[in-house]
């Protein structure tokens, strides 16, 4: 018999032997179909404010704009404040904004090792944890939020959700099947592997800047 | 990984004298315990959520065969190649086979405890393939030629000075004295490897049946790199890591980072479902998942079953008074601390780790912090029962207990013996009323402590004497 | 009310003042105290060493000895935890004894829990005065939820000041046989506990378990500290202390 058959057979026989009651009940197929939610945090918060608070705790910086037309100005302001290069790699959806007015060089493609600043959108955001949710896709390159030292992410105010459960529900409703990768990004890359000292920019971005738009 | 748990006692005593290690352990304890307490307090229904997580894990284990089949079916639909392995050798050889089939010369690896169990790196390197660990802690350990001492902070036993020295030697660069600079030097060294490696290996914190996905939870971003940059991605996991649904996963994520590092959320939670899709500009062309069963099904059918609920957060070790003082290496295998004291004998045979289930004060600090409510002291006690049944207890322990039980089950003789003992003890205590050196039983007590002497008469005698006088 | 006193084997031999103080506390409140003379040990040493069969013998013995009381009071969280939280599981292969174990567990109380939640004692006549720091012994704390009870009692004493130590819930490293089998580790753990105790500069460290008391006292004295008293809470509440009861 194959390893697969052996393992499954051993699981079945072990589960017959063990006297552990299944406290939740139901079959595997039932639970997957119903995907019931477990207890959620009971604390009350206003999503946008809580999201901002969490971003702050995670060392993500924040800005907000009224419409995407103002994005070039906001991006330029952030780059100037932090003394960052004006050459940016972005998701194609942002490539056609008026970047030249701000003297920004914008390239809509997947990122490579040399790129210093990456601009992405986000599928939604989670207030509970200050998290950006990114789905991989043809024009939503995973590398853009990963390789550059600075990651600027645009979040739509109406898509700031309460919990990860709500994000999953949105994905279930809006996509045919889950994309190759769903990335939950919460602040800049970090490590504390040397003497518990917190250091930003372990392998991913040193900086995450979140711009909330209408 | 080779098991050295039988040397626990000797190794732990030497670890107690290792000043550098003691400093590092103290630092880690402060960080983990304090941060966890803070973020747990903030979640007002933490206990309710913890119970729910424990229930979900139990449910999943009770239907593990179905969930694994559901998971596999959906994973295959998404283009994932699924392998099953019944031995460490089998898992390792599947990895090498995949590497050879794809002309892989260099592998980048994101931390995996299953990989530590199977001794994957050594095996793969033995076949002429380069493997680079990329988690900073794992990278440090790999450079130093050591094993991790903690499941989420593998290099926690190393001081900054150790790392400075190691990096200067291995990187052939000037010595750096600052954690930030050291971290960024490792980033600089590893970045080219991320960009040109042929294959990435990751573990999987969870496998989600609803979508056929694997998930990794990291802070550094190396996990995202490893699952995105190389043309082949292999995830290695074990059967018990299955979870039913995305909602169940969200529930676990409320507990895992809080319990592990005291974070509300880890920086990167990445769920992968199959290889690169048509039109995707990035992501691997091939995605393999290898699911391991070594020891798991045996534990599933045993009294130790609850241990399979473990989500590998490390809270039990962070809060364990024994681990806090001896560190992870003393435990002699992949998993240290209380969960290691259960899994090591469970997976490797109880005769190969006699000390581990006994080297615990049964304080149950581990049990109360465990996010999935594993009754760790009870499981250690079950292992002690197994040792007793198999006559693996030392003669000393066996006979002193027999003698004590013989007496204590015979109250008349017991009252006389204890009366005599109380008198002798009082005399031995002298004016200071403490015994400074005991022999045979208790010699290890008085090596570094006094034994307060008994006060001379038993309660029984005093009480009965009073009653008779009335 | 008929209250069975389970004095514990350790207090019986090593420190009878704990039993005498407990007896005194119960009598002052008008309890009819029953002391089954044949009592020895709750069986925990056998239970924790994996000798389930012997542990069962002890459990049956204790259950039989305390079959005829309204309550059982134990001046130890560890032995109390054994009776209250482990006997039932230990005897689960006999329906009769399992039921009797449940019966016993329901009426067994750790001393401070009994004083606060059953007797509701609000004042104590004690000669003890001074500052104290309270150590939460593991079994009492995590098996029986003993945390507020001793502090409530101490608050009711007029001449006692409680100074909380850092990490009062951290294990002292006793662990029964652990303290002897892994003496080096046990000794290091209690060393750190002593640091926390001494940092409070309290006159006494007070707790509810004799095993932990012996561990802490043994370590303090070996460290050269002859000043900090190590007392059981029953001793503090009555002023009947240690060797003075001979």
Short mmCIF file of C-alpha atoms in Angstrom, two decimals, chain B residues 92-366:
data_model
loop_
_atom_site.label_atom_id
_atom_site.label_comp_id
_atom_site.label_asym_id
_atom_site.label_seq_id
_atom_site.Cartn_x
_atom_site.Cartn_y
_atom_site.Cartn_z
CA UNK B 92 14.02 13.68 2.71
CA UNK B 93 14.30 11.55 -0.39
CA UNK B 94 11.13 13.03 -1.88
CA UNK B 95 12.66 16.50 -1.43
CA UNK B 96 15.88 15.44 -3.14
CA UNK B 97 13.92 13.76 -5.94
CA UNK B 98 11.95 16.95 -6.59
CA UNK B 99 15.21 18.93 -6.57
CA UNK B 100 16.89 16.57 -8.99
CA UNK B 101 13.86 16.44 -11.31
CA UNK B 102 14.00 20.21 -11.55
CA UNK B 103 17.79 20.61 -11.86
CA UNK B 104 17.95 22.47 -8.57
CA UNK B 105 21.37 23.61 -7.39
CA UNK B 106 20.43 26.01 -4.64
CA UNK B 107 17.59 25.91 -2.11
CA UNK B 108 16.44 28.70 0.16
CA UNK B 109 14.66 27.56 3.24
CA UNK B 110 12.24 29.18 5.61
CA UNK B 111 12.18 27.66 9.06
CA UNK B 112 10.54 24.27 9.53
CA UNK B 113 10.53 22.16 12.68
CA UNK B 114 9.49 19.12 10.63
CA UNK B 115 12.68 19.71 8.63
CA UNK B 116 14.62 19.67 11.91
CA UNK B 117 12.97 16.37 12.81
CA UNK B 118 13.98 14.75 9.54
CA UNK B 119 17.48 16.28 9.43
CA UNK B 120 16.60 17.64 6.01
CA UNK B 121 19.44 20.11 5.49
CA UNK B 122 22.17 17.58 6.10
CA UNK B 123 20.48 15.07 3.81
CA UNK B 124 20.00 17.52 0.97
CA UNK B 125 23.54 18.85 1.28
CA UNK B 126 24.76 15.26 1.17
CA UNK B 127 23.31 15.13 -2.33
CA UNK B 128 25.36 18.08 -3.46
CA UNK B 129 22.59 20.67 -3.23
CA UNK B 130 23.20 23.94 -1.40
CA UNK B 131 20.63 24.89 1.30
CA UNK B 132 20.44 28.36 2.84
CA UNK B 133 18.40 28.90 5.97
CA UNK B 134 16.85 32.37 5.76
CA UNK B 135 15.09 33.04 9.04
CA UNK B 136 17.67 35.15 10.86
CA UNK B 137 17.77 32.85 13.88
CA UNK B 138 18.00 29.73 11.72
CA UNK B 139 20.66 31.39 9.57
CA UNK B 140 22.75 32.10 12.67
CA UNK B 141 22.35 28.51 13.83
CA UNK B 142 23.22 27.13 10.41
CA UNK B 143 26.35 29.28 10.23
CA UNK B 144 27.36 28.14 13.71
CA UNK B 145 26.66 24.49 12.90
CA UNK B 146 24.22 24.14 15.79
CA UNK B 147 20.63 23.11 16.37
CA UNK B 148 17.81 25.50 17.31
CA UNK B 149 17.19 25.83 21.04
CA UNK B 150 13.65 27.18 20.74
CA UNK B 151 10.90 26.49 18.23
CA UNK B 152 10.19 30.11 17.38
CA UNK B 153 13.43 31.81 18.45
CA UNK B 154 16.03 29.27 17.33
CA UNK B 155 19.09 31.33 18.26
CA UNK B 156 17.78 32.59 21.57
CA UNK B 157 20.73 30.93 23.36
CA UNK B 158 23.22 33.07 21.43
CA UNK B 159 24.35 36.48 22.58
CA UNK B 160 24.87 39.45 20.31
CA UNK B 161 28.61 39.02 20.84
CA UNK B 162 28.40 35.43 19.63
CA UNK B 163 26.62 36.62 16.49
CA UNK B 164 29.13 39.46 15.96
CA UNK B 165 32.00 37.03 16.08
CA UNK B 166 30.26 34.45 13.92
CA UNK B 167 29.27 36.92 11.20
CA UNK B 168 32.73 38.53 11.09
CA UNK B 169 34.25 35.11 10.60
CA UNK B 170 31.74 33.70 8.12
CA UNK B 171 31.06 36.87 6.15
CA UNK B 172 34.70 37.94 6.21
CA UNK B 173 33.65 41.47 6.98
CA UNK B 174 34.52 43.88 9.80
CA UNK B 175 32.96 42.97 13.14
CA UNK B 176 29.63 44.70 13.90
CA UNK B 177 28.40 45.31 17.44
CA UNK B 178 24.82 46.27 16.94
CA UNK B 179 21.79 44.00 16.47
CA UNK B 180 20.40 46.27 13.76
CA UNK B 181 23.61 46.30 11.75
CA UNK B 182 24.02 42.54 12.13
CA UNK B 183 20.45 41.95 10.95
CA UNK B 184 20.97 44.18 7.93
CA UNK B 185 24.24 42.49 7.08
CA UNK B 186 22.44 39.13 7.03
CA UNK B 187 19.77 40.73 4.83
CA UNK B 188 22.41 41.91 2.41
CA UNK B 189 24.14 38.52 2.31
CA UNK B 190 20.92 36.57 1.85
CA UNK B 191 19.16 38.83 -0.67
CA UNK B 192 21.07 37.51 -3.73
CA UNK B 193 20.28 33.96 -2.66
CA UNK B 194 16.55 34.75 -2.60
CA UNK B 195 16.83 36.10 -6.12
CA UNK B 196 18.77 33.23 -7.68
CA UNK B 197 17.73 30.12 -5.74
CA UNK B 198 16.02 27.43 -7.78
CA UNK B 199 13.84 26.04 -5.05
CA UNK B 200 12.26 27.20 -1.82
CA UNK B 201 11.40 24.98 1.14
CA UNK B 202 9.02 26.14 3.84
CA UNK B 203 7.16 24.48 6.65
CA UNK B 204 3.43 24.98 7.02
CA UNK B 205 1.88 26.25 10.21
CA UNK B 206 -1.47 25.00 8.98
CA UNK B 207 -3.08 23.18 6.05
CA UNK B 208 -6.59 24.45 5.44
CA UNK B 209 -9.02 21.83 4.17
CA UNK B 210 -11.60 24.33 2.87
CA UNK B 211 -9.20 25.64 0.23
CA UNK B 212 -6.40 23.05 -0.01
CA UNK B 213 -3.93 25.71 1.11
CA UNK B 214 -0.81 25.83 3.25
CA UNK B 215 -0.10 28.77 5.52
CA UNK B 216 3.08 30.17 6.94
CA UNK B 217 3.32 32.80 9.63
CA UNK B 218 6.51 34.87 9.79
CA UNK B 219 7.78 38.28 10.80
CA UNK B 220 10.84 38.69 8.65
CA UNK B 221 9.43 38.23 5.16
CA UNK B 222 11.75 35.34 4.35
CA UNK B 223 8.73 33.05 4.17
CA UNK B 224 7.13 35.25 1.52
CA UNK B 225 10.42 35.34 -0.39
CA UNK B 226 10.73 31.57 -0.25
CA UNK B 227 7.17 31.02 -1.50
CA UNK B 228 7.41 33.65 -4.24
CA UNK B 229 10.87 33.92 -5.77
CA UNK B 230 12.17 30.41 -6.68
CA UNK B 231 10.64 28.43 -9.55
CA UNK B 232 9.87 25.43 -7.31
CA UNK B 233 8.28 25.58 -3.87
CA UNK B 234 8.12 22.60 -1.52
CA UNK B 235 6.18 22.85 1.74
CA UNK B 236 6.78 20.18 4.35
CA UNK B 237 4.28 19.58 7.10
CA UNK B 238 2.78 16.85 9.22
CA UNK B 239 -0.69 15.36 9.30
CA UNK B 240 -1.89 17.03 12.49
CA UNK B 241 -1.42 20.57 11.12
CA UNK B 242 -4.75 20.37 9.30
CA UNK B 243 -7.52 22.87 10.01
CA UNK B 244 -11.07 22.67 8.67
CA UNK B 245 -11.89 26.17 7.47
CA UNK B 246 -10.63 29.69 6.86
CA UNK B 247 -12.69 30.82 9.84
CA UNK B 248 -10.98 28.23 12.01
CA UNK B 249 -7.68 29.58 10.76
CA UNK B 250 -8.71 33.13 11.69
CA UNK B 251 -9.48 31.83 15.18
CA UNK B 252 -5.99 30.30 15.48
CA UNK B 253 -4.42 33.54 14.32
CA UNK B 254 -5.98 35.33 17.28
CA UNK B 255 -4.03 32.98 19.53
CA UNK B 256 -0.80 31.97 17.78
CA UNK B 257 1.04 35.33 17.57
CA UNK B 258 -0.23 36.39 20.99
CA UNK B 259 0.98 33.19 22.60
CA UNK B 260 4.23 33.00 20.66
CA UNK B 261 5.81 36.44 20.60
CA UNK B 262 3.20 38.55 22.32
CA UNK B 263 2.16 40.15 19.04
CA UNK B 264 -1.44 40.90 18.11
CA UNK B 265 -0.59 39.61 14.64
CA UNK B 266 2.60 38.42 12.97
CA UNK B 267 3.85 40.64 10.17
CA UNK B 268 3.30 38.21 7.34
CA UNK B 269 0.64 35.59 7.16
CA UNK B 270 0.85 33.96 3.75
CA UNK B 271 -1.63 31.43 2.47
CA UNK B 272 -0.56 29.54 -0.63
CA UNK B 273 -2.90 27.54 -2.85
CA UNK B 274 -1.20 25.82 -5.76
CA UNK B 275 1.53 27.12 -8.08
CA UNK B 276 1.54 30.25 -10.23
CA UNK B 277 -1.70 30.74 -12.17
CA UNK B 278 -2.01 31.52 -15.86
CA UNK B 279 -1.14 35.18 -16.28
CA UNK B 280 0.60 35.54 -12.87
CA UNK B 281 3.91 37.41 -13.21
CA UNK B 282 5.39 35.90 -10.06
CA UNK B 283 5.20 32.76 -7.96
CA UNK B 284 6.65 29.27 -8.43
CA UNK B 285 5.89 27.12 -11.46
CA UNK B 286 5.64 24.04 -9.31
CA UNK B 287 4.28 23.57 -5.82
CA UNK B 288 4.73 20.36 -3.84
CA UNK B 289 3.48 19.59 -0.35
CA UNK B 290 4.87 16.66 1.64
CA UNK B 291 2.83 15.49 4.61
CA UNK B 292 4.66 13.52 7.26
CA UNK B 293 3.47 10.92 9.71
CA UNK B 294 6.20 9.84 12.06
CA UNK B 295 4.77 9.12 15.50
CA UNK B 296 1.62 11.20 14.95
CA UNK B 297 -0.85 8.40 14.33
CA UNK B 298 0.62 6.45 17.23
CA UNK B 299 0.02 9.43 19.51
CA UNK B 300 -3.47 9.91 18.04
CA UNK B 301 -4.47 6.49 19.29
CA UNK B 302 -2.86 6.94 22.70
CA UNK B 303 -3.53 8.75 25.95
CA UNK B 304 -1.19 11.49 24.73
CA UNK B 305 -3.56 12.47 21.92
CA UNK B 306 -4.20 15.98 23.27
CA UNK B 307 -0.58 16.87 22.46
CA UNK B 308 -1.49 16.80 18.76
CA UNK B 309 -3.57 19.94 19.26
CA UNK B 310 -0.27 21.84 19.54
CA UNK B 311 0.10 24.83 17.20
CA UNK B 312 3.82 25.30 17.96
CA UNK B 313 3.67 28.71 19.62
CA UNK B 314 6.33 28.03 22.26
CA UNK B 315 4.36 29.59 25.14
CA UNK B 316 4.76 26.43 27.25
CA UNK B 317 8.54 26.64 27.13
CA UNK B 318 8.63 30.41 27.55
CA UNK B 319 6.68 30.04 30.80
CA UNK B 320 8.34 26.85 32.09
CA UNK B 321 10.57 27.37 35.15
CA UNK B 322 12.76 24.48 34.04
CA UNK B 323 13.18 25.64 30.43
CA UNK B 324 13.74 29.21 31.64
CA UNK B 325 16.80 28.03 33.50
CA UNK B 326 18.33 25.28 31.38
CA UNK B 327 17.39 26.42 27.85
CA UNK B 328 16.32 24.29 24.91
CA UNK B 329 19.43 22.29 24.08
CA UNK B 330 19.31 20.34 27.34
CA UNK B 331 16.14 18.61 26.13
CA UNK B 332 18.18 16.89 23.44
CA UNK B 333 15.80 16.88 20.48
CA UNK B 334 13.76 19.17 18.23
CA UNK B 335 11.08 20.34 20.65
CA UNK B 336 12.17 21.67 24.05
CA UNK B 337 10.16 22.60 27.10
CA UNK B 338 6.94 20.92 28.26
CA UNK B 339 5.64 20.05 24.78
CA UNK B 340 9.05 18.57 24.01
CA UNK B 341 8.94 16.54 27.20
CA UNK B 342 5.80 14.93 25.79
CA UNK B 343 6.59 14.75 22.06
CA UNK B 344 10.21 13.62 22.37
CA UNK B 345 9.41 10.36 24.19
CA UNK B 346 6.15 9.97 22.26
CA UNK B 347 7.87 10.12 18.87
CA UNK B 348 11.22 8.56 19.76
CA UNK B 349 10.29 5.95 22.36
CA UNK B 350 9.95 6.57 26.09
CA UNK B 351 13.16 4.69 26.86
CA UNK B 352 15.09 7.31 24.86
CA UNK B 353 13.95 10.25 26.97
CA UNK B 354 13.47 9.02 30.51
CA UNK B 355 14.26 12.31 32.22
CA UNK B 356 12.07 14.64 30.20
CA UNK B 357 8.62 13.82 31.63
CA UNK B 358 10.11 13.75 35.12
CA UNK B 359 12.07 16.98 34.91
CA UNK B 360 9.03 19.12 35.59
CA UNK B 361 7.71 20.68 38.78
CA UNK B 362 4.12 20.08 37.61
CA UNK B 363 3.46 23.75 38.28
CA UNK B 364 1.09 23.78 35.27
CA UNK B 365 2.18 27.21 34.14
CA UNK B 366 2.48 25.59 30.70
#
